[in-house]
CSV table of N, CA and C in Angstrom, one decimal:
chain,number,residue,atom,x,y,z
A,1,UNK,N,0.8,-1.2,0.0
A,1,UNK,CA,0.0,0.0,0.0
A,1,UNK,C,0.9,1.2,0.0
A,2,UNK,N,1.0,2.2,-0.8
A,2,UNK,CA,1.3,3.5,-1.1
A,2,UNK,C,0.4,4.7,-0.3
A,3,UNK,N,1.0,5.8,-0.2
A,3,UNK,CA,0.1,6.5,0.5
A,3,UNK,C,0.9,7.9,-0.3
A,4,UNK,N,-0.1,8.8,-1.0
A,4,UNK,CA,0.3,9.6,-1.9
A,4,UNK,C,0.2,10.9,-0.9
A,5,UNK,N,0.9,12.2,-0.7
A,5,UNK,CA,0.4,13.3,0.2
A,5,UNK,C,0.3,14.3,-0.7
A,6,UNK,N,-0.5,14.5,-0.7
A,6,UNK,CA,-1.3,15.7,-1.6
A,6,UNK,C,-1.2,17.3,-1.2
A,7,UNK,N,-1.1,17.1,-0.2
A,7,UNK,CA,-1.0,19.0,0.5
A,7,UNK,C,-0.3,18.6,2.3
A,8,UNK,N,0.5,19.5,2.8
A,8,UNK,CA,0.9,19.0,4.0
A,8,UNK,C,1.2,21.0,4.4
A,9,UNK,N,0.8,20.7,5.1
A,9,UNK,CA,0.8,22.3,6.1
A,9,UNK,C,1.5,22.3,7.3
A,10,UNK,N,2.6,23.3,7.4
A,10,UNK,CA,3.9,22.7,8.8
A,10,UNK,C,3.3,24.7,9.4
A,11,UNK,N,3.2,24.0,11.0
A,11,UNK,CA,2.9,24.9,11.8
A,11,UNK,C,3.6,25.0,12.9
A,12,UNK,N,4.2,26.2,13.2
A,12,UNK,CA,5.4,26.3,14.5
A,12,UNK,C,4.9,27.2,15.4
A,13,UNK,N,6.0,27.7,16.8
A,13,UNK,CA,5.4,28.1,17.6
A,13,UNK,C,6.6,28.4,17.7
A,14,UNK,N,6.9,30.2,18.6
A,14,UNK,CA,7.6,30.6,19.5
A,14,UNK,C,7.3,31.2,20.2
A,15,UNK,N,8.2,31.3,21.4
A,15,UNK,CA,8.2,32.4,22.4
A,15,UNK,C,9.2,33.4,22.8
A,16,UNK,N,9.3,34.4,23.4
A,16,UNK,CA,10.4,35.2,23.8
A,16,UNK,C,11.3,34.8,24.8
A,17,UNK,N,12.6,34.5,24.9
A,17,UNK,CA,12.9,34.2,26.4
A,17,UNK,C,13.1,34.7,27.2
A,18,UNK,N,11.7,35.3,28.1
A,18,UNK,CA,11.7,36.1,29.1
A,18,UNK,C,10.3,35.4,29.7
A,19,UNK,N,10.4,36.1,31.2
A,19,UNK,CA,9.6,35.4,32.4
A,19,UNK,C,8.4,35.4,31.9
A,20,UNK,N,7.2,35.0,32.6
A,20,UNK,CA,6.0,34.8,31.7
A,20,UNK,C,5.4,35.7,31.9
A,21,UNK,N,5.4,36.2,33.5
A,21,UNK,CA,4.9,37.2,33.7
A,21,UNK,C,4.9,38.5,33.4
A,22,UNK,N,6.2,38.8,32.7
A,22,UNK,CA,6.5,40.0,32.1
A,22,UNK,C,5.9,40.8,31.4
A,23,UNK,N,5.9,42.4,31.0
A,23,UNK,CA,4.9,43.0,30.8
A,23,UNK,C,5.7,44.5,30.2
A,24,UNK,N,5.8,45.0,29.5
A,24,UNK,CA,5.8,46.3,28.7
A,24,UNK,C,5.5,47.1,29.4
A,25,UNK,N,7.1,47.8,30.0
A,25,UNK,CA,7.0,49.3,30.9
A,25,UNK,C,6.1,50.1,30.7
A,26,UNK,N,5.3,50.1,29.7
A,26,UNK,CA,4.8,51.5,28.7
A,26,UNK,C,3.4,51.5,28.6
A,27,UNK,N,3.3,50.0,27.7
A,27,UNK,CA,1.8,49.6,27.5
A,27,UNK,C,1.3,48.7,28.5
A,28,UNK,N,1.8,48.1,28.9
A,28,UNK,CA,1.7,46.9,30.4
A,28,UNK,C,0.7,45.4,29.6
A,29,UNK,N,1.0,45.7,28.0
A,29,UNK,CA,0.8,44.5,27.3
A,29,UNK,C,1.6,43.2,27.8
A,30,UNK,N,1.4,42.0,28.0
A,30,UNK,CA,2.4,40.7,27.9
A,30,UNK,C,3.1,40.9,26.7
A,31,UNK,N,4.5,40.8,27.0
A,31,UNK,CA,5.2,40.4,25.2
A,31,UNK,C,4.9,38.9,24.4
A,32,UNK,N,3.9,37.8,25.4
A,32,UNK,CA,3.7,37.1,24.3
A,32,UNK,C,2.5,37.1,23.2
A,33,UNK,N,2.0,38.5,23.6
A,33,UNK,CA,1.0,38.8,22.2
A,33,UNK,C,1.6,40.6,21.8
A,34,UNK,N,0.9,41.3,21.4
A,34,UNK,CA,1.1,42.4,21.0
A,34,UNK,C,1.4,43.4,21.1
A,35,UNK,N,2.0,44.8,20.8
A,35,UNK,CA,1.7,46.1,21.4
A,35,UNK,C,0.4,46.4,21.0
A,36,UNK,N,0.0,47.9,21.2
A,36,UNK,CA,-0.9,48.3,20.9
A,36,UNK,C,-0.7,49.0,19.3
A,37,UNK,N,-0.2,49.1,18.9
A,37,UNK,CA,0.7,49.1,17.4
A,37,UNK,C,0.1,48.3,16.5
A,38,UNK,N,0.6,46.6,16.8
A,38,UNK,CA,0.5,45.4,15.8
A,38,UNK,C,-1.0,44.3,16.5
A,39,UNK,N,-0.6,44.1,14.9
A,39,UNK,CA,-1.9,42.7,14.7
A,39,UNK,C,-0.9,41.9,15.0
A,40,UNK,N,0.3,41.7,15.2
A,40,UNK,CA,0.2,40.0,15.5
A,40,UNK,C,1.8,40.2,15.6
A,41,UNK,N,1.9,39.2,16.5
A,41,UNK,CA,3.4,39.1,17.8
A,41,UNK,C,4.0,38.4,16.2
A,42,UNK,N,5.4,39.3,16.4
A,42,UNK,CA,6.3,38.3,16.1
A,42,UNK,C,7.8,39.2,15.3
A,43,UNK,N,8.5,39.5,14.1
A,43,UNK,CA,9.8,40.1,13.9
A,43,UNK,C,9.3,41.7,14.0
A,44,UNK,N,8.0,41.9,13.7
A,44,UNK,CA,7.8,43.4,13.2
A,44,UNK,C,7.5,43.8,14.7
A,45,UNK,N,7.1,43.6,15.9
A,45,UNK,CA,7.1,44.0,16.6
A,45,UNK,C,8.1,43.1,18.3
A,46,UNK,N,8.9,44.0,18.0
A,46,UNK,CA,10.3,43.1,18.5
A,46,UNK,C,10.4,43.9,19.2
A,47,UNK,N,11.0,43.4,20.9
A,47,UNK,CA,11.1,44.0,21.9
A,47,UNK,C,12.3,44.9,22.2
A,48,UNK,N,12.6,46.0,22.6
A,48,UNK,CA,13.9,46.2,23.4
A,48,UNK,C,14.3,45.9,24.9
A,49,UNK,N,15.3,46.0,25.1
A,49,UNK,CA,16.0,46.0,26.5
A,49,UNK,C,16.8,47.3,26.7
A,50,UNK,N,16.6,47.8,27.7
A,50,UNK,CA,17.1,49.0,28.5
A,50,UNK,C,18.3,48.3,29.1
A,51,UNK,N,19.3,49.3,28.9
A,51,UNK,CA,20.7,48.8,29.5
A,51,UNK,C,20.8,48.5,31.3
A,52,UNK,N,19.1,49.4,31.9
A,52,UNK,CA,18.7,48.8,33.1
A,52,UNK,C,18.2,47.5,33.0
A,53,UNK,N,17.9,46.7,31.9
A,53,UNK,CA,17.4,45.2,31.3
A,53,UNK,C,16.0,45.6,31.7
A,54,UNK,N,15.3,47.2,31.8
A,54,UNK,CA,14.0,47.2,31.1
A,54,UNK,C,13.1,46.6,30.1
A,55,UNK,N,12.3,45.7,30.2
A,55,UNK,CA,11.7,45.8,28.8
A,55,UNK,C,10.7,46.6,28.2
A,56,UNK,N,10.5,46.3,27.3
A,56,UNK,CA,9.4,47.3,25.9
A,56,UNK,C,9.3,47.1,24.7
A,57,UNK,N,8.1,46.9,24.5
A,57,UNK,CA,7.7,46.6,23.0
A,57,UNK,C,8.6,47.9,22.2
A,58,UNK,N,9.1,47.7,21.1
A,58,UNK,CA,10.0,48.8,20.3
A,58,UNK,C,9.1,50.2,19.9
A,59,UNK,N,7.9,49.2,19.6
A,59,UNK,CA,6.7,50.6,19.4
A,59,UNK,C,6.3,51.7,20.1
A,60,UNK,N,6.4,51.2,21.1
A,60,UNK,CA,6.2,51.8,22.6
A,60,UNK,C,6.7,52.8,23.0
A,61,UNK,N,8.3,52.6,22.8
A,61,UNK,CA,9.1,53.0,23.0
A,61,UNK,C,9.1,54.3,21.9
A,62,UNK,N,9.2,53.8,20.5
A,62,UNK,CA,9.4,55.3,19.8
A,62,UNK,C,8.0,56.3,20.0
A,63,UNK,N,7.0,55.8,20.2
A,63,UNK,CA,5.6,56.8,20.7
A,63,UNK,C,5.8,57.2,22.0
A,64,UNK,N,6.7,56.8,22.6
A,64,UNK,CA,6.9,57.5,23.9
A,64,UNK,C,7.9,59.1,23.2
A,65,UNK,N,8.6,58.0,23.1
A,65,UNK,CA,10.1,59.7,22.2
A,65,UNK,C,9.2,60.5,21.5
A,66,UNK,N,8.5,60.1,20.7
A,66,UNK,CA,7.6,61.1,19.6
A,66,UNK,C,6.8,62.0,20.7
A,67,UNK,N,6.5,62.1,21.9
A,67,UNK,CA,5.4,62.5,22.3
A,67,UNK,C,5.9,64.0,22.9
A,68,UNK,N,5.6,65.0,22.7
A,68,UNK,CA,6.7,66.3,23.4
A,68,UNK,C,6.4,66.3,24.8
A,69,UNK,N,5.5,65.4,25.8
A,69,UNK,CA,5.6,65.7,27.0
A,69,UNK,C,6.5,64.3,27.8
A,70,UNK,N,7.2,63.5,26.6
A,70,UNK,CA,8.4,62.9,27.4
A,70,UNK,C,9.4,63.4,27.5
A,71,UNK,N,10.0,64.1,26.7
A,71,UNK,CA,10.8,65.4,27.1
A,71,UNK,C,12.5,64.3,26.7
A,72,UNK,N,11.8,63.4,26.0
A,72,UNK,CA,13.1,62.9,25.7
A,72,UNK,C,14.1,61.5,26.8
A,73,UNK,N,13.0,61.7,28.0
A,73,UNK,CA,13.4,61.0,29.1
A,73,UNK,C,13.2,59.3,28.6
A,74,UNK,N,13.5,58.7,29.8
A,74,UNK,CA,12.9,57.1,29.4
A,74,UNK,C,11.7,57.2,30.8
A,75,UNK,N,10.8,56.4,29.9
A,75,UNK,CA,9.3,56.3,30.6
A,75,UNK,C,9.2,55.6,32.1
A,76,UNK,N,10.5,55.1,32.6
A,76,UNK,CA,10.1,54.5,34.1
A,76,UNK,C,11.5,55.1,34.9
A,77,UNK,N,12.7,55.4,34.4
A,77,UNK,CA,13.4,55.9,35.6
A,77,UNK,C,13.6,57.4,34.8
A,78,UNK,N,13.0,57.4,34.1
A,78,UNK,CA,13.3,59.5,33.7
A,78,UNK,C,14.3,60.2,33.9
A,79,UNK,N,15.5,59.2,34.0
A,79,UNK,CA,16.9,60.0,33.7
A,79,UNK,C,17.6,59.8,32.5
A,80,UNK,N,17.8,59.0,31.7
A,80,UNK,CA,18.5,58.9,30.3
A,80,UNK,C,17.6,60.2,29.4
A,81,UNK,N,18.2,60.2,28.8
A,81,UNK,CA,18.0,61.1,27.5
A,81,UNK,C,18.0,60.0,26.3
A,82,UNK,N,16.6,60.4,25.9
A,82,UNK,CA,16.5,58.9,24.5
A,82,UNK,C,16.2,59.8,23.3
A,83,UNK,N,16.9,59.3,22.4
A,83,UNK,CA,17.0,59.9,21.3
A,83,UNK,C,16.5,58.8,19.9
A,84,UNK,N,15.1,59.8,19.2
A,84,UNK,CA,14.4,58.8,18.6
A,84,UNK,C,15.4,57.9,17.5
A,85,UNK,N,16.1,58.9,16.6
A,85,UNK,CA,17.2,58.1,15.8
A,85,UNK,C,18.3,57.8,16.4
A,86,UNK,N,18.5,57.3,17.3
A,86,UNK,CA,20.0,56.5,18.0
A,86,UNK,C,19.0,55.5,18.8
A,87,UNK,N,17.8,55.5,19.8
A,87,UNK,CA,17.6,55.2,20.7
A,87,UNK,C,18.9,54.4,21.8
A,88,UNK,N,19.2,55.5,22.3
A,88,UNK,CA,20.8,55.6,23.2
A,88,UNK,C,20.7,54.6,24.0
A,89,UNK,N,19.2,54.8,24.7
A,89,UNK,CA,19.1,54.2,26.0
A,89,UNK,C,18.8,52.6,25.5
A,90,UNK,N,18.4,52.4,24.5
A,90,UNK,CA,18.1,51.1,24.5
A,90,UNK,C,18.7,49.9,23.6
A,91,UNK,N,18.8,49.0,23.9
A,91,UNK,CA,20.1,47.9,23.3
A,91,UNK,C,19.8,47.7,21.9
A,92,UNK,N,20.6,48.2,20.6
A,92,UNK,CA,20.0,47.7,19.4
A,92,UNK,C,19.8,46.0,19.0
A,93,UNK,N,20.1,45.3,19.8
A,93,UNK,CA,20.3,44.0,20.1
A,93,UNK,C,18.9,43.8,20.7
A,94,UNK,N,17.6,43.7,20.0
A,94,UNK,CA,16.5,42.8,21.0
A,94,UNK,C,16.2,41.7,21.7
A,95,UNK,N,17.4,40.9,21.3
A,95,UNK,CA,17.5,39.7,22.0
A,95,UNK,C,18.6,39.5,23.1
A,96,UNK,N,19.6,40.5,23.3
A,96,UNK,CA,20.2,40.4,24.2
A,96,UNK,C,19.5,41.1,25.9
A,97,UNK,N,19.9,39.9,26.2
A,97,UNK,CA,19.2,39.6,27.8
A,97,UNK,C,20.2,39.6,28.6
């Protein structure tokens, strides 16, 4: 007996590696679904880390900077100076933990 496959559909799964309970300084979204930004978790909406190993959805983060009553600060300890084209304060590396 032969068995012919006609169509086969491959489905995967990831996660972030960070605690589960974790949650976006900004939007207090879980990172394992969305910011308020995106339809749907995954490369377009990629996290940062603060060199305090803050996290934040990336989105979050530049609509904080764009906003003129952040004044340029970072959204939870308000002493760095974040600058929207460098973003100084935060690791261009999303994955580094």
């Amino acid at each position: 007996m032969k068995v012919k496959i006609l169509k086969w559909n491959a489905v995967a799964t990831w996660r972030w590696d960070i605690p589960d309970d974790d949650v976006c300084g900004i939007c207090q979204a879980h990172f394992d679904g969305t910011c308020p930004t995106c339809k749907y978790p995954g490369d377009d909406c990629e996290l940062r880390i603060e060199q305090r190993s803050d996290l934040r959805d990336q989105h979050c983060i530049i609509e904080w900077i764009k906003q003129e009553s952040s004044k340029g600060q970072c959204p939870l300890c308000r002493q760095s100076k974040l600058e929207l084209d460098m973003l100084s304060c935060i690791s261009t590396d999303p994955f580094r933990i």
